[in-house]
CSV table of C-alpha atoms and ligand atoms in Angstrom, one decimal:
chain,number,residue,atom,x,y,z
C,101,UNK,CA,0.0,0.0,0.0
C,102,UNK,CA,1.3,3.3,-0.8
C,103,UNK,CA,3.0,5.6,1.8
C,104,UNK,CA,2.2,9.2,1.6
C,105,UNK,CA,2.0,12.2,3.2
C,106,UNK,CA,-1.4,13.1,4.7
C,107,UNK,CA,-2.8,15.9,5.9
C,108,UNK,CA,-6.0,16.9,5.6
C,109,UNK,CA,-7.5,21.0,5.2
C,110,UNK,CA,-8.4,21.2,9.0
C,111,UNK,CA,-4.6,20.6,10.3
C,112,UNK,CA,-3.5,22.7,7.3
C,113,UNK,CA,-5.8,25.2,9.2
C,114,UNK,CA,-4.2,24.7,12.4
C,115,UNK,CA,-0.7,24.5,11.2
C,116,UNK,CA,-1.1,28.1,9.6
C,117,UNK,CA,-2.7,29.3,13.1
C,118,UNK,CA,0.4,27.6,14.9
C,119,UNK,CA,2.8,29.4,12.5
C,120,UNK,CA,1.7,32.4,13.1
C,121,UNK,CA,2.3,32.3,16.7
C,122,UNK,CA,5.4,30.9,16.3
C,123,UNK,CA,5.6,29.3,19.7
C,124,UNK,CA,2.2,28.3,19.9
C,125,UNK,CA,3.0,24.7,21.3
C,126,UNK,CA,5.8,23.8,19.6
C,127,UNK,CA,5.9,19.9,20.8
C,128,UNK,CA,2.0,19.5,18.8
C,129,UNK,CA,4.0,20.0,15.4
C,130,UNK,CA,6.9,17.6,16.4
C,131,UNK,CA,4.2,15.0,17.5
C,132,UNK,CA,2.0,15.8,14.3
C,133,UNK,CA,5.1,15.1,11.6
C,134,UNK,CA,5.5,11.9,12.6
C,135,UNK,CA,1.5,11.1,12.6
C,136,UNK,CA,1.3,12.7,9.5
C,137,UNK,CA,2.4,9.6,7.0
C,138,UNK,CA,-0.2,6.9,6.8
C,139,UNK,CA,-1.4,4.7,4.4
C,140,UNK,CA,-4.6,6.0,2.1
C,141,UNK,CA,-7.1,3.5,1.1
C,142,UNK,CA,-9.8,3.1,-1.7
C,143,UNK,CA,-11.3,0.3,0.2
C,144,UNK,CA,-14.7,1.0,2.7
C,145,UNK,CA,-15.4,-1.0,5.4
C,146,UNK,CA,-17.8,-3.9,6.1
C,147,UNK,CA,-18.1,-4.5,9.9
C,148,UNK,CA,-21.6,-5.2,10.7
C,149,UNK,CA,-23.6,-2.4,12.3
C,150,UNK,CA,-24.8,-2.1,15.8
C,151,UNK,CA,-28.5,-1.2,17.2
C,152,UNK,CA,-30.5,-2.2,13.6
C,153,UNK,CA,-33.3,-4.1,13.5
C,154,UNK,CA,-34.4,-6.6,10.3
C,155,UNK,CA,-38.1,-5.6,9.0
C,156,UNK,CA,-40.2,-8.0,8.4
C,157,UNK,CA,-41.5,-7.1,5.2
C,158,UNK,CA,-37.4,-6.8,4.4
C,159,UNK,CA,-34.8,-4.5,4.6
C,160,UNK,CA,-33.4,-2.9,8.1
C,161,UNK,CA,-34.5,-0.5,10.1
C,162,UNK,CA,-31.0,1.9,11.5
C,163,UNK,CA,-31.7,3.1,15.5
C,164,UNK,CA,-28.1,4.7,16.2
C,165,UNK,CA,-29.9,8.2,15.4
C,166,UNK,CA,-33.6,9.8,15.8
C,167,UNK,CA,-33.8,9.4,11.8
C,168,UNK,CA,-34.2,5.5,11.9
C,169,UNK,CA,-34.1,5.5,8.6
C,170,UNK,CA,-35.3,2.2,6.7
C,171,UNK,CA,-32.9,0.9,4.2
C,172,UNK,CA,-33.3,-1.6,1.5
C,173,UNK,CA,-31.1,-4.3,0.2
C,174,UNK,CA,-27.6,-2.0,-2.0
C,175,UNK,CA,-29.0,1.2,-0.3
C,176,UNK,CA,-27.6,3.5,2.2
C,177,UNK,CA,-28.8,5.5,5.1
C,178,UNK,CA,-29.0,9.3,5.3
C,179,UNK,CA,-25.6,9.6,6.6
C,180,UNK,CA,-24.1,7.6,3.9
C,181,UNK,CA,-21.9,5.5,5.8
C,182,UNK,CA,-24.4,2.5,6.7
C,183,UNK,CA,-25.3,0.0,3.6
C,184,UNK,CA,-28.0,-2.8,3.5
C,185,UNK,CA,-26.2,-6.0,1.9
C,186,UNK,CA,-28.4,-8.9,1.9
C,187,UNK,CA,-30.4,-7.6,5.2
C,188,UNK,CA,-27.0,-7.0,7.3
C,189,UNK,CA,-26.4,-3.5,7.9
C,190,UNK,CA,-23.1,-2.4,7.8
C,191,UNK,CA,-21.0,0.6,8.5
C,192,UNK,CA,-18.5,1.7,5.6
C,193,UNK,CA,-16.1,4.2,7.7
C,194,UNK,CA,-15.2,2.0,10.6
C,195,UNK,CA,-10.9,2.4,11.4
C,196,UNK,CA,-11.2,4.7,7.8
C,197,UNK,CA,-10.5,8.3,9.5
C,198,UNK,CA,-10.7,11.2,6.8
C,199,UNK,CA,-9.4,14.0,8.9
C,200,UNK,CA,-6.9,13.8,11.9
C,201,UNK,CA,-4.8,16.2,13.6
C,202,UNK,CA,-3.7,17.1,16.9
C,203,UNK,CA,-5.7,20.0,18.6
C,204,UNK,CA,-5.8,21.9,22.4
C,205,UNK,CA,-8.5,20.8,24.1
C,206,UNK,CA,-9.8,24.6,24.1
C,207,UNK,CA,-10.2,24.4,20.5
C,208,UNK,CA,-13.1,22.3,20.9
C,209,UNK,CA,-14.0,24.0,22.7
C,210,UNK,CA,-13.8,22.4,26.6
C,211,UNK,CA,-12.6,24.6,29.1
C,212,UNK,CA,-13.2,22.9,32.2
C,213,UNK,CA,-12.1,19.5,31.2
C,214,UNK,CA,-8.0,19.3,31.4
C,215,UNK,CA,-7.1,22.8,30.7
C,216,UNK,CA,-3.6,23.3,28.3
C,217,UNK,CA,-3.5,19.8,27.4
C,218,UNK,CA,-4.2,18.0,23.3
C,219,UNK,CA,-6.4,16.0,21.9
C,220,UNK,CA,-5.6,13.3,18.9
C,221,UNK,CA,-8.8,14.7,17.0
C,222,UNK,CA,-10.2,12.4,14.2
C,223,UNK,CA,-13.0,12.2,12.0
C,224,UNK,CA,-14.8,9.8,9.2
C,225,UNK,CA,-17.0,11.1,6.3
C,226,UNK,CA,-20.8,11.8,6.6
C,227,UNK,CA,-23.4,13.1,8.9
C,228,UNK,CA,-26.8,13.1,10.1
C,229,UNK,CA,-27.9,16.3,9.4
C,230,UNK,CA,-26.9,19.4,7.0
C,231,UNK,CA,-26.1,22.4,9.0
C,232,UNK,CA,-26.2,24.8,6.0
C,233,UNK,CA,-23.3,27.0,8.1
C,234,UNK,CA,-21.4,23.7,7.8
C,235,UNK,CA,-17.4,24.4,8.6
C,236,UNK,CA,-16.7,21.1,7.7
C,237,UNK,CA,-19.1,20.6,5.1
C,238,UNK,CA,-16.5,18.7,2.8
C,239,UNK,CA,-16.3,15.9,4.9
C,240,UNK,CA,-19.6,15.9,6.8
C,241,UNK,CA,-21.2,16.1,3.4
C,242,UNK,CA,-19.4,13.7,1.5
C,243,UNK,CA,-19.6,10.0,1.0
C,244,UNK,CA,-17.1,7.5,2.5
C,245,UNK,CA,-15.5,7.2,-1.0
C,246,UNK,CA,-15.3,10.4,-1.9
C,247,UNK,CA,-12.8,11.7,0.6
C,248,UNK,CA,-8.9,10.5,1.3
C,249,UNK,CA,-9.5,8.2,4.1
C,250,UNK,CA,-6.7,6.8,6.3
C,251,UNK,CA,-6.5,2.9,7.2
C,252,UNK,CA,-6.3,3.6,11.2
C,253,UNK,CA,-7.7,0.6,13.1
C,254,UNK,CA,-8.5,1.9,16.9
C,255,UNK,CA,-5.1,-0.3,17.8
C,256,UNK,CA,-3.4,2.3,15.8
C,257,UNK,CA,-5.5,5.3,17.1
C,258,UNK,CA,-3.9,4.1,20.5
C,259,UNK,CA,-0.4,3.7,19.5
C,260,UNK,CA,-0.3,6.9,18.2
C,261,UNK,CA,-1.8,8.7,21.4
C,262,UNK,CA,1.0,6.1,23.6
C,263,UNK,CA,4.1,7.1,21.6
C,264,UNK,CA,3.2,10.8,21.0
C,265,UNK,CA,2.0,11.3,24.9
C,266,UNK,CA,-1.5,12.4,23.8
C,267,UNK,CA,-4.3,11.9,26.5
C,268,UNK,CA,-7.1,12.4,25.0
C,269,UNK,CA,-8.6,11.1,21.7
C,270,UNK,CA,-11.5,13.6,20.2
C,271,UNK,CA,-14.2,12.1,18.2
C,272,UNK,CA,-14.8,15.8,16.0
C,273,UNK,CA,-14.8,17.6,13.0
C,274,UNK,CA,-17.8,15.1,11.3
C,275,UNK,CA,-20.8,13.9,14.0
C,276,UNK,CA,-19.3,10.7,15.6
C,277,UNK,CA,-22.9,9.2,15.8
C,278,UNK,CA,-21.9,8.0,12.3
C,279,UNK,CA,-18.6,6.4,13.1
C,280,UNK,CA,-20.3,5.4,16.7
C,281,UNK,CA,-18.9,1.8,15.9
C,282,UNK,CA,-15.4,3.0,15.2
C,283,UNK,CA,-15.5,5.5,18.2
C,284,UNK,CA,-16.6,3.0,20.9
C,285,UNK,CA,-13.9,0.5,19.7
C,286,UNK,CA,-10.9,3.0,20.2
C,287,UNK,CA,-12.9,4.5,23.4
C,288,UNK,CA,-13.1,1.2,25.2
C,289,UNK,CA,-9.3,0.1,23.9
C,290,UNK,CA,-8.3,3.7,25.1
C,291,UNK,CA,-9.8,3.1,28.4
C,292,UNK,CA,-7.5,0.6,29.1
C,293,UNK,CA,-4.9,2.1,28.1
C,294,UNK,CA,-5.8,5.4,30.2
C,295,UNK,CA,-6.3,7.6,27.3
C,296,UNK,CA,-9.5,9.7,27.7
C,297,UNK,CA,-12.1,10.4,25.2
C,298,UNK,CA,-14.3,13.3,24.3
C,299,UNK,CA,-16.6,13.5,21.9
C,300,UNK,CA,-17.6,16.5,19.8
C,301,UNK,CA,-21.4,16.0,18.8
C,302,UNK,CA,-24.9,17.1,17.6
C,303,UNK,CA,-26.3,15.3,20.5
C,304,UNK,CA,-28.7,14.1,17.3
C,305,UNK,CA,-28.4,10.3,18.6
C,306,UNK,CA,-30.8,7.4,20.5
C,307,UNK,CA,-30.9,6.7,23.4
C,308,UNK,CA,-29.8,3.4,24.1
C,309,UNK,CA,-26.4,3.8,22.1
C,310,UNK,CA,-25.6,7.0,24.2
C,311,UNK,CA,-26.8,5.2,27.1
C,312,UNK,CA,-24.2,2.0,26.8
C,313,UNK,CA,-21.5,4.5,25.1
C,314,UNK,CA,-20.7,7.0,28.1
C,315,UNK,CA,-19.6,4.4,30.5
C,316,UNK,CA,-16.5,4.6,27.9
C,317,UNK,CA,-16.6,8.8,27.3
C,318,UNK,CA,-14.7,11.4,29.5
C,319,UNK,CA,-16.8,14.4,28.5
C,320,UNK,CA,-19.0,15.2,25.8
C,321,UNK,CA,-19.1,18.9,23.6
C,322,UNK,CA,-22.8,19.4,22.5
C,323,UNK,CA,-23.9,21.8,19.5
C,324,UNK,CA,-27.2,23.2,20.6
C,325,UNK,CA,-27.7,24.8,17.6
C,326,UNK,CA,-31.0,26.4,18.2
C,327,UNK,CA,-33.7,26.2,21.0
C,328,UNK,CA,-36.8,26.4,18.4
C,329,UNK,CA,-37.7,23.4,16.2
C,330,UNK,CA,-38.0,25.5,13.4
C,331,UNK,CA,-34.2,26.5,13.0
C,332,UNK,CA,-33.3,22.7,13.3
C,333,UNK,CA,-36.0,22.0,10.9
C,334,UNK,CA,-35.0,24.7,8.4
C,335,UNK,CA,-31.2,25.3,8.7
C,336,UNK,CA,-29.9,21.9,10.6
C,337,UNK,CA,-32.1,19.4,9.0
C,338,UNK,CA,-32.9,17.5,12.4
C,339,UNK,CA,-35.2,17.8,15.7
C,340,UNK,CA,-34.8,20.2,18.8
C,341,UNK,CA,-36.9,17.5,21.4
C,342,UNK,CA,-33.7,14.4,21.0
C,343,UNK,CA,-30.8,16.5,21.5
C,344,UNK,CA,-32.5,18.5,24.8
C,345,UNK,CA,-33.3,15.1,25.6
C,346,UNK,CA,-29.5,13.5,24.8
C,347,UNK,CA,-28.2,16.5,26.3
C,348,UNK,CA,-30.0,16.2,29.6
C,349,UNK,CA,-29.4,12.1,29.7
C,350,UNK,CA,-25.9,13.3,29.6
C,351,UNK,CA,-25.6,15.4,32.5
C,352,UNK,CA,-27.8,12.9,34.6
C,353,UNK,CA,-25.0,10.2,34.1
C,354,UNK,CA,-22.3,12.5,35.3
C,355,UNK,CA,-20.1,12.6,32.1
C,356,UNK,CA,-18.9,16.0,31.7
C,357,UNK,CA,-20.8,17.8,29.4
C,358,UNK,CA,-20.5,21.7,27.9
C,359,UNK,CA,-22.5,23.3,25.1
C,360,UNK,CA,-21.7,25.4,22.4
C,361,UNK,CA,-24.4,27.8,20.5
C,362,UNK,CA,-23.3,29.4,17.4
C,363,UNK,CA,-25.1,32.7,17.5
C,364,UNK,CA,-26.3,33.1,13.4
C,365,UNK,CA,-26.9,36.8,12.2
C,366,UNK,CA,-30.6,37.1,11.4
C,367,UNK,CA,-31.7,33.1,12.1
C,368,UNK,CA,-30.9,32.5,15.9
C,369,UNK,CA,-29.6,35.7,17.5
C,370,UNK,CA,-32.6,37.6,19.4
C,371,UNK,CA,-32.4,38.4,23.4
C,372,UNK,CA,-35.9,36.1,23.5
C,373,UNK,CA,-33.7,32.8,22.5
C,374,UNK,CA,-31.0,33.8,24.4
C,375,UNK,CA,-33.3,34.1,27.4
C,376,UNK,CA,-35.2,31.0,26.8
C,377,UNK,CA,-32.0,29.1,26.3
C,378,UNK,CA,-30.8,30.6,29.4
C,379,UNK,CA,-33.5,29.5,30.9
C,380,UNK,CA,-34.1,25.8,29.5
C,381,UNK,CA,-30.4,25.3,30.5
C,382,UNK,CA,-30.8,26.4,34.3
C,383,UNK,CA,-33.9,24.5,34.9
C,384,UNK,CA,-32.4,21.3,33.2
C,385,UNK,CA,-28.6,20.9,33.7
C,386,UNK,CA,-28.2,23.4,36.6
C,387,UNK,CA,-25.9,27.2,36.7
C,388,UNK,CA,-23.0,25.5,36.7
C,389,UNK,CA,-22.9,24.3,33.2
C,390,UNK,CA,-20.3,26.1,30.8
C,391,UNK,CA,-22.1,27.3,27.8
C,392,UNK,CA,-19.9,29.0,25.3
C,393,UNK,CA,-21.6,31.4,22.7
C,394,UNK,CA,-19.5,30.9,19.4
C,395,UNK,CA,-19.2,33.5,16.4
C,396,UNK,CA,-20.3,32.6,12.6
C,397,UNK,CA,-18.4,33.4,9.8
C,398,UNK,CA,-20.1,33.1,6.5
C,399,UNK,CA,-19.3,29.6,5.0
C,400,UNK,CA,-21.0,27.0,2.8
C,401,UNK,CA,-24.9,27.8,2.4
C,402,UNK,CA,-24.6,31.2,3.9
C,403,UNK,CA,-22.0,32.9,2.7
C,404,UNK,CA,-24.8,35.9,2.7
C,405,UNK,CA,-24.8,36.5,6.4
C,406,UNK,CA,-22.2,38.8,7.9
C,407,UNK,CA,-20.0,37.7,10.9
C,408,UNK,CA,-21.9,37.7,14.1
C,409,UNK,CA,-21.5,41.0,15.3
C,410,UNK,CA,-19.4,41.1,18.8
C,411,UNK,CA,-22.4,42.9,20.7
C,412,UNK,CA,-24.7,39.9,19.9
C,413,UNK,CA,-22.5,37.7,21.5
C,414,UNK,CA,-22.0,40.8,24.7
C,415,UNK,CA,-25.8,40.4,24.8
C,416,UNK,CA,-26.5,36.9,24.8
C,417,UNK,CA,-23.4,36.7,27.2
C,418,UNK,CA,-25.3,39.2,29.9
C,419,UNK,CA,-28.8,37.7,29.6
C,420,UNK,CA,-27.0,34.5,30.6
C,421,UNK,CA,-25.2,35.9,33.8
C,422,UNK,CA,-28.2,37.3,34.8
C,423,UNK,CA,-30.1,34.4,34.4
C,424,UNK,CA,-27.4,32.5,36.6
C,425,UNK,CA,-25.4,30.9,34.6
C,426,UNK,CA,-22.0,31.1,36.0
C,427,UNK,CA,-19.7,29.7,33.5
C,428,UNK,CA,-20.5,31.4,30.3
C,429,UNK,CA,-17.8,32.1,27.4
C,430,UNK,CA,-17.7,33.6,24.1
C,431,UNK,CA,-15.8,31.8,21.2
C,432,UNK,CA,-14.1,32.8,18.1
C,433,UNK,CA,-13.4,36.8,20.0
C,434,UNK,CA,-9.5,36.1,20.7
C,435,UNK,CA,-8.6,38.4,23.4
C,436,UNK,CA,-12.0,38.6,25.0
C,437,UNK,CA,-12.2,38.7,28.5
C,438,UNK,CA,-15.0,36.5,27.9
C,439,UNK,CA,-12.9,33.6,26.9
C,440,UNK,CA,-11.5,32.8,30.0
C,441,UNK,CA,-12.7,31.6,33.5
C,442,UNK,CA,-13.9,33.4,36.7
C,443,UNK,CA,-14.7,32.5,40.3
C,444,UNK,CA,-18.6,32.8,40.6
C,445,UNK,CA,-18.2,33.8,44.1
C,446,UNK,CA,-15.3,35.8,44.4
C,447,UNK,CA,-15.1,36.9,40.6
C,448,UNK,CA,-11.0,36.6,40.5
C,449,UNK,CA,-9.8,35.0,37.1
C,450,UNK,CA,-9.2,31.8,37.4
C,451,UNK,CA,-8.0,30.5,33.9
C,452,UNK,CA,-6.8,32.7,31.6
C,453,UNK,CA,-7.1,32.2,28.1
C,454,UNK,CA,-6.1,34.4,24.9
C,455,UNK,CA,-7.5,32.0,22.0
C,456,UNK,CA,-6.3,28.2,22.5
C,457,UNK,CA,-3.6,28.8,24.7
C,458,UNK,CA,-3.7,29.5,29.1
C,459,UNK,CA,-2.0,32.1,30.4
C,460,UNK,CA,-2.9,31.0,33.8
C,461,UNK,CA,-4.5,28.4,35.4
C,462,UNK,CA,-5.6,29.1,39.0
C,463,UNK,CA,-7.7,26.3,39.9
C,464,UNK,CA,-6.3,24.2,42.6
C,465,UNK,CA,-7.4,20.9,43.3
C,466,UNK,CA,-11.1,21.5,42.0
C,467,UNK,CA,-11.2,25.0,44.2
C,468,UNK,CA,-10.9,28.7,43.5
C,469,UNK,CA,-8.0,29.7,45.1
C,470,UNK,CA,-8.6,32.6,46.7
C,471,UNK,CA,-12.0,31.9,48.2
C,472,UNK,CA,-12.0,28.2,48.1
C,473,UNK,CA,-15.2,27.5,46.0
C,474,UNK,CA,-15.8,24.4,44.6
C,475,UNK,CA,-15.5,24.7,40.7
C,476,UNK,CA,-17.0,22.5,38.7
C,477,UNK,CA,-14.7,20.3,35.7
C,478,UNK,CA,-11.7,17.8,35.7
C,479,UNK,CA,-9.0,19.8,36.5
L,765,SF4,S1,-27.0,6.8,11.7
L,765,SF4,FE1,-27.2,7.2,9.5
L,765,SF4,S2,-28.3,5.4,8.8
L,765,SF4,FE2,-28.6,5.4,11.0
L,765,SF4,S3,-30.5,6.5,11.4
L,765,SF4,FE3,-28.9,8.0,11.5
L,765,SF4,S4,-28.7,8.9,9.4
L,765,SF4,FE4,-29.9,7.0,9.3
């Protein structure tokens, strides 16, 4: 099998943010050169699938995600990754990784889970939904075949986290509920091994597969794209009711959770959501939740809309606070004294953050240090 350099847009993207701070965590672009060379494959997968269900009247019936979607014999799923062959479902991107790269665990963004350290971040093709303000759209929206996939079995996810020192391995970029077969195998494997993982997600998934897959997850990133149905229905292409209902199963079984809400010029942005998401939050996962408020940038179907304006994100940031949430940031504003971390009781900063990197970390032992609050993460 051929040997080639490999290296995908998104750590092309991080690379030119690295260069330009020129000592922006030197040691990720030693360990990522020697990751970089792995073999590329035309071949898809066929391990069988997991949580389908043969119809009687023939074909299967997919319950990894809300969509359930009912697939004849040759055909695939919405997501593109799962065919029907002969009544078997199968998934096409298992150990085939698309995009991989190594990343501060800020940049996706957690900021109460291991502050300063990486993340091996990986990613197949394909998605359950079609955010039209898609970052990744290239991969999310392509089929398994039509990107450069990497032949990475979750043996070799591990050895490269063991020999490069990395801690945790992020399940990003794409939504893992695709890959969910893939993503267990290397969680569980990585668990042994003492390598966390964190996964990046839409929070668009069922029930029992996020039930029996957090036993093997360190924390969880949600996108809560929207607290009306309507936006999911007409930008995301999915359902509100699942992911408030993943989101909350998720903070009742103690994994560490934090949201992200990418504020949309003109589609999401008014002080009403803000307030009701606020609100839906408090009731349901409690104050001490970290909700970060994230900045658009025109890309992919709406390359109309401006950038979110930086007082949208000021308000939705105060309606929260008052509310009583008390870990609230705002993302994509380097420098903003919003991005990093204070007590809620004694209001000194407690980590200090300029972009992805810590100027300071203050926390000690779970506690504020100056007035000895509890603060809530894995620090
Ligand atoms: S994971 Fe894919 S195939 Fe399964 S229900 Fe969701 S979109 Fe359909």
């Amino acid at each position: 099998m051929e040997r080639r350099f490999f290296l995908r847009c998104l750590g092309c993207s991080f690379l030119a943010s690295a260069m330009l701070q020129s000592d922006f965590f030197p040691e990720i672009l030693g360990g990522l050169k020697s990751a970089e060379a792995y073999s590329l494959t035309k071949n898809l997968s066929s391990v069988e699938a997991r949580y389908y269900k043969k119809l009687p009247e023939g074909g299967v019936e997919c319950g990894i995600c809300p969509r359930h979607c009912r697939v004849t014999d040759l055909e695939r799923g919405y997501c593109g990754t799962r065919e029907n062959r002969a009544n078997v479902y199968h998934t096409l991107v298992y150990g085939l990784a698309c995009s991989m790269n190594i990343d501060p665990i800020e940049k996706k963004p957690l900021f109460h889970f291991y502050p300063g350290t990486t993340a091996f971040s990986l990613a197949t093709a394909g998605c359950n939904v079609n955010c039209k303000f898609c970052q990744n759209w290239d991969i999310s929206q392509s089929r398994p075949e039509q990107t450069d996939n990497v032949d990475l079995p979750p043996k070799e996810v591990i050895a490269i986290c063991r020999n490069q020192n990395l801690p945790t391995i992020a399940y990003t970029y794409s939504e893992p509920t695709i890959f969910y077969e893939y993503m267990y195998d290397i969680a569980e494997l990585g668990r042994s091994n003492s390598i966390r993982s964190v996964m990046i997600s839409n929070g668009y998934m069922e029930t029992e597969p996020l039930k029996n897959l957090l036993p093997v997850l360190n924390a969880v990133k949600v996108d809560l794209k929207s607290i009306r149905e309507d936006y999911y229905k007409n930008i995301v292409g999915g359902e509100l009711k699942p992911v408030l209902d993943r989101i909350i199963q998720i903070k009742k079984s103690g994994t560490w959770l934090e949201l992200v809400y990418l504020i949309v010029p003109t589609l999401n942005d008014t002080p009403e959501e803000f307030r009701e998401l606020a609100g839906w939050v408090k009731t349901n996962l409690g104050t001490d939740t970290p909700l970060h408020f994230s900045r658009f940038y025109p890309q992919y179907l709406l390359k109309n809309l401006p950038p979110t304006p930086q007082k949208t994100l000021e308000t939705a940031y105060q309606i929260c606070r008052e509310t009583g949430l008390e870990y609230v940031y705002l993302g994509n504003l380097p420098g903003h004294p919003a991005e990093s971390t204070y007590c809620p009781q004694c209001g000194k900063i407690l980590i200090e953050r300029k972009g992805y990197r810590i100027y300071q970390n203050n926390i000690k032992g779970n506690r504020c240090y100056n007035c000895q609050r509890n603060i809530p993460g894995l620090f």
